[in-house]
PDB file of C-alpha atoms in Angstrom:
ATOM      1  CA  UNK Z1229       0.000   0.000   0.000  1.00 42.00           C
ATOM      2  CA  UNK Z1230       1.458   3.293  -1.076  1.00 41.00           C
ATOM      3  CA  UNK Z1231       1.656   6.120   1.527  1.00 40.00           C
ATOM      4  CA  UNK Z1232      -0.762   7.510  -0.273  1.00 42.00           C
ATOM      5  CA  UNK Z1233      -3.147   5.157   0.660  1.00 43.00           C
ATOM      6  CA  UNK Z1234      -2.729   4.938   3.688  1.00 40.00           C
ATOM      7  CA  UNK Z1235      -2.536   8.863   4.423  1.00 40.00           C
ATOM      8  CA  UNK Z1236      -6.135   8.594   2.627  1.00 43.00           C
ATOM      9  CA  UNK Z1237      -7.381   5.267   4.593  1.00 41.00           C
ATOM     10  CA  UNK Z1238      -9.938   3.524   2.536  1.00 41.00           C
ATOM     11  CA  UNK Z1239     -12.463   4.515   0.118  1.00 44.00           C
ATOM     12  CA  UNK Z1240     -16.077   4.469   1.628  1.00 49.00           C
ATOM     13  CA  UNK Z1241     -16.964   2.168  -1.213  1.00 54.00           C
ATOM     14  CA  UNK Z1242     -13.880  -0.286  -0.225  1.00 62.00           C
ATOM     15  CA  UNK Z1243     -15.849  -3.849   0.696  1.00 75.00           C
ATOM     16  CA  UNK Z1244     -13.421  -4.602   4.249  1.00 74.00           C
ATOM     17  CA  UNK Z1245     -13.030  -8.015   5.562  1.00 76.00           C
ATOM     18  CA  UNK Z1246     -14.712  -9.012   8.810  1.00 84.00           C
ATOM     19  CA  UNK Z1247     -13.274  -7.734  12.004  1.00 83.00           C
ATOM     20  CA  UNK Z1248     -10.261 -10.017  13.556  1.00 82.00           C
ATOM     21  CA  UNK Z1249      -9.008  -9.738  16.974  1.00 89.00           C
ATOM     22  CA  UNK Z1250      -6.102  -7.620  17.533  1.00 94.00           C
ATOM     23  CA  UNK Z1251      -3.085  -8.801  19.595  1.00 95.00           C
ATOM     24  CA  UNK Z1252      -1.521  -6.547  22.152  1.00 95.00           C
ATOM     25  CA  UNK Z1253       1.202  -5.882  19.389  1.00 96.00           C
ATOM     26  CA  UNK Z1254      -1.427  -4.318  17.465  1.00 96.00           C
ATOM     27  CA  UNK Z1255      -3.369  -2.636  20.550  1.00 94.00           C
ATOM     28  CA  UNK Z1256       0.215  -0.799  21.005  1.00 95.00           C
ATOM     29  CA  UNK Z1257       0.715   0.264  17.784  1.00 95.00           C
ATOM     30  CA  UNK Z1258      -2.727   1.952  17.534  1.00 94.00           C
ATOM     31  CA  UNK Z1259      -2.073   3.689  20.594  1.00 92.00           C
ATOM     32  CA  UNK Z1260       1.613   4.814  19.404  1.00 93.00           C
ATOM     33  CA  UNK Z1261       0.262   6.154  15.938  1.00 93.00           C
ATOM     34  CA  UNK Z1262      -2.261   7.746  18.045  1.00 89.00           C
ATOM     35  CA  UNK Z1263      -0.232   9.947  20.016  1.00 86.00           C
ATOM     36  CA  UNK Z1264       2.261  10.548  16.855  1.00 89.00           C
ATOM     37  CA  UNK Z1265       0.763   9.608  13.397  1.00 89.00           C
ATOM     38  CA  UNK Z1266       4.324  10.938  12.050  1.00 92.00           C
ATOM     39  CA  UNK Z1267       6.109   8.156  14.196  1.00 94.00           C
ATOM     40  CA  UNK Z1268       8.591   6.100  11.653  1.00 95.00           C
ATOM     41  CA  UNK Z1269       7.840   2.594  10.802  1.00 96.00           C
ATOM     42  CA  UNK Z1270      11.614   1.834  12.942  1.00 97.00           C
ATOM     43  CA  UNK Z1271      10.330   3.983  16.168  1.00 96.00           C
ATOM     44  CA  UNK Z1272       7.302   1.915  16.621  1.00 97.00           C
ATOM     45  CA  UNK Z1273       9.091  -1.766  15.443  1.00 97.00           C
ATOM     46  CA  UNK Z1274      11.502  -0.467  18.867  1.00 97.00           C
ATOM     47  CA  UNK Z1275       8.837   0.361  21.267  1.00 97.00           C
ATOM     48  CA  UNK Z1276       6.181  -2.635  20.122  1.00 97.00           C
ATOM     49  CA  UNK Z1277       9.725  -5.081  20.242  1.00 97.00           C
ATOM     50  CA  UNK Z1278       9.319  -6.825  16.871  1.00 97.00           C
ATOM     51  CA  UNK Z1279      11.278  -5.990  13.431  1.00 97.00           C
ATOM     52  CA  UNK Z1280      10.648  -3.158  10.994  1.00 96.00           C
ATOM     53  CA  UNK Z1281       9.113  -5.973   8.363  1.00 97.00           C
ATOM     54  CA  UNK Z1282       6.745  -7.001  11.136  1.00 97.00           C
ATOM     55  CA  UNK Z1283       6.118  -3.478  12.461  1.00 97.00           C
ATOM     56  CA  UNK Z1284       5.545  -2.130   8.619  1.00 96.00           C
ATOM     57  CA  UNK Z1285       3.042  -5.768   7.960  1.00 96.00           C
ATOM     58  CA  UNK Z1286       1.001  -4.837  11.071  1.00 96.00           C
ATOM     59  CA  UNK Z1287       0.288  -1.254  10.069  1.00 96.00           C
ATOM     60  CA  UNK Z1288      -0.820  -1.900   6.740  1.00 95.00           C
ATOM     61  CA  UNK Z1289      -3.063  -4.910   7.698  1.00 94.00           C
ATOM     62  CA  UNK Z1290      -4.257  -2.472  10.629  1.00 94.00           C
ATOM     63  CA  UNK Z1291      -4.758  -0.179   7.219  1.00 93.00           C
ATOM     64  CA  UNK Z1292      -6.024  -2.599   4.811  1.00 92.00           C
ATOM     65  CA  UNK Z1293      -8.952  -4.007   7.303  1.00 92.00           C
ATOM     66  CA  UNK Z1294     -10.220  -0.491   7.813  1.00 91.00           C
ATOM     67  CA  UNK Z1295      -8.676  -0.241  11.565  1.00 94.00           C
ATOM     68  CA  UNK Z1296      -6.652   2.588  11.087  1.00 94.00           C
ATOM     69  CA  UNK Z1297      -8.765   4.925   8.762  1.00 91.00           C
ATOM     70  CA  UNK Z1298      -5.943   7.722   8.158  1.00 90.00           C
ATOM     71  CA  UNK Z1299      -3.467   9.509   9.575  1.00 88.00           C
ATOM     72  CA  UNK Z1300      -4.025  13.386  10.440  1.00 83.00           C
ATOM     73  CA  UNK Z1301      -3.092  16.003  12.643  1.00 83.00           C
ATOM     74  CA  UNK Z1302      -5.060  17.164  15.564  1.00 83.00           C
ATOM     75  CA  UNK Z1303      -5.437  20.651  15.375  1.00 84.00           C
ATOM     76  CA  UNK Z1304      -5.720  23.920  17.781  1.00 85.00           C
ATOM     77  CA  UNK Z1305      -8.578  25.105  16.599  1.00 87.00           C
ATOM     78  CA  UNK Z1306      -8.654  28.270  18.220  1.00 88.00           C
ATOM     79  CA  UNK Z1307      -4.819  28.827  16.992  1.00 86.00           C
ATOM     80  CA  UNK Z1308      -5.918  27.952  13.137  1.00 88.00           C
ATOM     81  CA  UNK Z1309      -8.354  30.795  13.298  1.00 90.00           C
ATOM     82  CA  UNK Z1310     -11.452  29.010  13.987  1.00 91.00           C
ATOM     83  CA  UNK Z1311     -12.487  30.091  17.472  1.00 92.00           C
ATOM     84  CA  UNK Z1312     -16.147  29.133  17.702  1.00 96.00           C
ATOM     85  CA  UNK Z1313     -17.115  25.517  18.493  1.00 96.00           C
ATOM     86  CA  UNK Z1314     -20.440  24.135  19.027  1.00 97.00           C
ATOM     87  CA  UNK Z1315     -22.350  20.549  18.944  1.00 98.00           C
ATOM     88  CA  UNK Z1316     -25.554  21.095  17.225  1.00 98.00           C
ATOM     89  CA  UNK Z1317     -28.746  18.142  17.298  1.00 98.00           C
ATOM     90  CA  UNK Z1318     -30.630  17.729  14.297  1.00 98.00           C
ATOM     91  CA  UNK Z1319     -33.816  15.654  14.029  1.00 98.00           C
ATOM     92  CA  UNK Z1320     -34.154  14.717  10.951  1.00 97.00           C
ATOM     93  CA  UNK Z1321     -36.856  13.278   8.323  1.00 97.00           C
ATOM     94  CA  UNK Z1322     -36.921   9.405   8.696  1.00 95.00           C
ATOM     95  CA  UNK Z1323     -34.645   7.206   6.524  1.00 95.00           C
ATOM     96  CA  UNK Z1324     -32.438  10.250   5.334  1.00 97.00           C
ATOM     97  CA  UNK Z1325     -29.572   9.807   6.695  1.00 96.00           C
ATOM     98  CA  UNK Z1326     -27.643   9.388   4.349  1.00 96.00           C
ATOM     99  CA  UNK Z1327     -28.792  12.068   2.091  1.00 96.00           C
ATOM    100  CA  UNK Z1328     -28.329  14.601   5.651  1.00 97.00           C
ATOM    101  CA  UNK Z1329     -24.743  13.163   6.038  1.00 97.00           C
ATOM    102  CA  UNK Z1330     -23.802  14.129   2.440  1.00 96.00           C
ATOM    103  CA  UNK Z1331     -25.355  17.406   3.058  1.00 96.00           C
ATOM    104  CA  UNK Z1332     -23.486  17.549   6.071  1.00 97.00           C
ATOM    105  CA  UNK Z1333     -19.927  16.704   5.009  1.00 96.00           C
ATOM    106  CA  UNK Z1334     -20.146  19.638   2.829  1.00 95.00           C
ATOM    107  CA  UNK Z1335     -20.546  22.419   5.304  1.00 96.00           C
ATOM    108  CA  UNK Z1336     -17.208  24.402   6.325  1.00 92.00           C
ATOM    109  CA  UNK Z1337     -16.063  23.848   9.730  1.00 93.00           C
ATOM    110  CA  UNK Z1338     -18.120  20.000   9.673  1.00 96.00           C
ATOM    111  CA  UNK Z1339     -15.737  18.095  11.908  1.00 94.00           C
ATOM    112  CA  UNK Z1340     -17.497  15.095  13.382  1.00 96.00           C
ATOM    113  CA  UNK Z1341     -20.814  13.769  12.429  1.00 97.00           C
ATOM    114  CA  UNK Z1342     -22.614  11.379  14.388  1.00 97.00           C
ATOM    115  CA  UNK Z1343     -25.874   9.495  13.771  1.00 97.00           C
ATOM    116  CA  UNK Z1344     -27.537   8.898  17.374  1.00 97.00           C
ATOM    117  CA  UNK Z1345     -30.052   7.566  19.870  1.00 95.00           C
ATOM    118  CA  UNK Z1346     -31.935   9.131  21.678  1.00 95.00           C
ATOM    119  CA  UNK Z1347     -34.305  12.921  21.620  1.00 96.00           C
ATOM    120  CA  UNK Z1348     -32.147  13.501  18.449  1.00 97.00           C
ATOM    121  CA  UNK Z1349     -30.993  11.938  15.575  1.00 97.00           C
ATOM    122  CA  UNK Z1350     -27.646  13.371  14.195  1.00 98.00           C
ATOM    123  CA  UNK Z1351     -24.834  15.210  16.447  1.00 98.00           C
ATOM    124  CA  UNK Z1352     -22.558  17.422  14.678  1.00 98.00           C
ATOM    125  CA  UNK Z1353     -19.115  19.357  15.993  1.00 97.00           C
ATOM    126  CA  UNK Z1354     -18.213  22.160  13.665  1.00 97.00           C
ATOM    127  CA  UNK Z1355     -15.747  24.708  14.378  1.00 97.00           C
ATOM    128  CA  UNK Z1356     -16.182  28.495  12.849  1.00 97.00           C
ATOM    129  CA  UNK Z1357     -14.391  31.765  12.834  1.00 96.00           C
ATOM    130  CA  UNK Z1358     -16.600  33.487  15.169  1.00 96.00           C
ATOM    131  CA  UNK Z1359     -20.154  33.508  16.433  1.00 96.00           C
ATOM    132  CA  UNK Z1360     -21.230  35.204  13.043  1.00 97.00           C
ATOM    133  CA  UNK Z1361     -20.084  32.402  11.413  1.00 97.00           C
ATOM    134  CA  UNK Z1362     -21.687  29.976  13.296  1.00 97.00           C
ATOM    135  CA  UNK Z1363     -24.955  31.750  13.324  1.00 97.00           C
ATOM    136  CA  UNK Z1364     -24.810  31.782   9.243  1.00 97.00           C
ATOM    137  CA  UNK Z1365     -24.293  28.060   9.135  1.00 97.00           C
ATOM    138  CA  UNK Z1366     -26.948  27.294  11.720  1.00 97.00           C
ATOM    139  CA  UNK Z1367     -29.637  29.444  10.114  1.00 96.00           C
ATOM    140  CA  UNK Z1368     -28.943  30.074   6.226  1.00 95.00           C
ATOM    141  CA  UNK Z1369     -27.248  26.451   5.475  1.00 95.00           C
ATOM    142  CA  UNK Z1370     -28.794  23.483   7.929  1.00 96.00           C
ATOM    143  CA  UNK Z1371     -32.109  24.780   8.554  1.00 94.00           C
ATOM    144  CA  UNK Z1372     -32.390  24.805   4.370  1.00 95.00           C
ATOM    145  CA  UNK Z1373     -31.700  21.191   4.014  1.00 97.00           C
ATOM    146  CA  UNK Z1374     -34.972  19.848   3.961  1.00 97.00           C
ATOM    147  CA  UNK Z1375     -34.719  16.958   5.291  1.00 97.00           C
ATOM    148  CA  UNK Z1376     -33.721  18.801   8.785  1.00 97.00           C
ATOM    149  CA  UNK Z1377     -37.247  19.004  10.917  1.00 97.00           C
ATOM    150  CA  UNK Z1378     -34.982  21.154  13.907  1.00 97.00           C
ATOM    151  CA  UNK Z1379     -32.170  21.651  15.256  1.00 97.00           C
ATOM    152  CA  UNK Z1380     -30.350  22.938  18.714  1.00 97.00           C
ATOM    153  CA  UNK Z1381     -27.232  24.241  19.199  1.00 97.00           C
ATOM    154  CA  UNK Z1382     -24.824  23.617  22.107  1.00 97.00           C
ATOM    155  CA  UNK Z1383     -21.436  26.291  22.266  1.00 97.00           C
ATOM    156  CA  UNK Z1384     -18.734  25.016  23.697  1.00 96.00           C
ATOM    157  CA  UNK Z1385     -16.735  27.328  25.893  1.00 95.00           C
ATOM    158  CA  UNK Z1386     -13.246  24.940  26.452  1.00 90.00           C
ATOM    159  CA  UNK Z1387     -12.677  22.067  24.912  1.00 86.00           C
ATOM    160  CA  UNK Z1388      -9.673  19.186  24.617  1.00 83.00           C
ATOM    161  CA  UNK Z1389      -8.815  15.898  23.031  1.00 78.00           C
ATOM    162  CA  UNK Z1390      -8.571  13.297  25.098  1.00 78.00           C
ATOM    163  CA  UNK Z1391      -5.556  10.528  23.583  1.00 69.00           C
ATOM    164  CA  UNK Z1392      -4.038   8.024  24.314  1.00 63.00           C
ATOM    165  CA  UNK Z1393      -1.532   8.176  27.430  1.00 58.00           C
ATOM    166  CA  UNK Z1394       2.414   7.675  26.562  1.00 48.00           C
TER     167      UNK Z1394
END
């Protein structure tokens, strides 16, 4: 698999085999190329104990079976000029998911996107400029997608990733 690919993980359309256990081997390397998805094939082979072959075999099987999805950085969003976050609910029209989450991958800031249980149906993290921005995605672009019966929004005043501990 070509770096590439595996920057990119796999393509939604990608059939992946059935889920296989993973070995604490493989539980450590997830949790190393969690911390630091720039760590070198040799730096995790050293701190998982096995060779670079085996280290380099494990990550692209992790890869290939649609473990590991891609490799990113985790960003400041506050530092990258994006200093409004908020969760917002939808409801939505029943059986349109799908059609929603296209709609929904397309709006700026979209970072996580979450079909749900419970008194609402989708949960979506987005992360704008400022509150004007926020308000103009709220009203002007979700409330037009049709298929979006309400929707609530949640600011977030502090926020931080939670990772794996080294």
């Amino acid at each position: 698999m070509t770096p590439e690919q595996m920057a990119q993980g796999l393509d939604a359309g990608t059939a992946l085999p059935p889920p296989r256990p993973l070995d604490a081997i493989d539980q450590d390397i997830l949790r190393i190329l969690q911390a630091d998805g720039r760590a070198s094939i040799r730096s995790v082979a050293d701190r998982v104990h096995v060779s670079r072959a085996n280290a380099y075999a494990r990550i692209n099987r992790l890869v290939e079976d649609g473990v590991i999805r891609g490799f990113g950085a985790r960003v400041d969003h506050e530092r990258a000029g994006h200093g409004t976050s908020a969760y917002i609910t939808l409801n939505i029209v029943q059986n349109t998911w799908r059609t929603v989450r296209e709609e929904l991958r397309r709006l700026p800031g979209a970072s996580h996107i979450a079909l749900v249980g419970g008194a609402f149906d989708v949960l979506l993290l987005v992360h704008t400029p400022d509150n004007r921005a926020l308000r103009e995605l709220v009203l002007t672009r979700l409330q037009a997608i049709p298929e979006v019966l309400s929707t609530r929004t949640l600011l977030v005043f502090e926020e931080e990733d939670v990772g794996p501990e080294e």
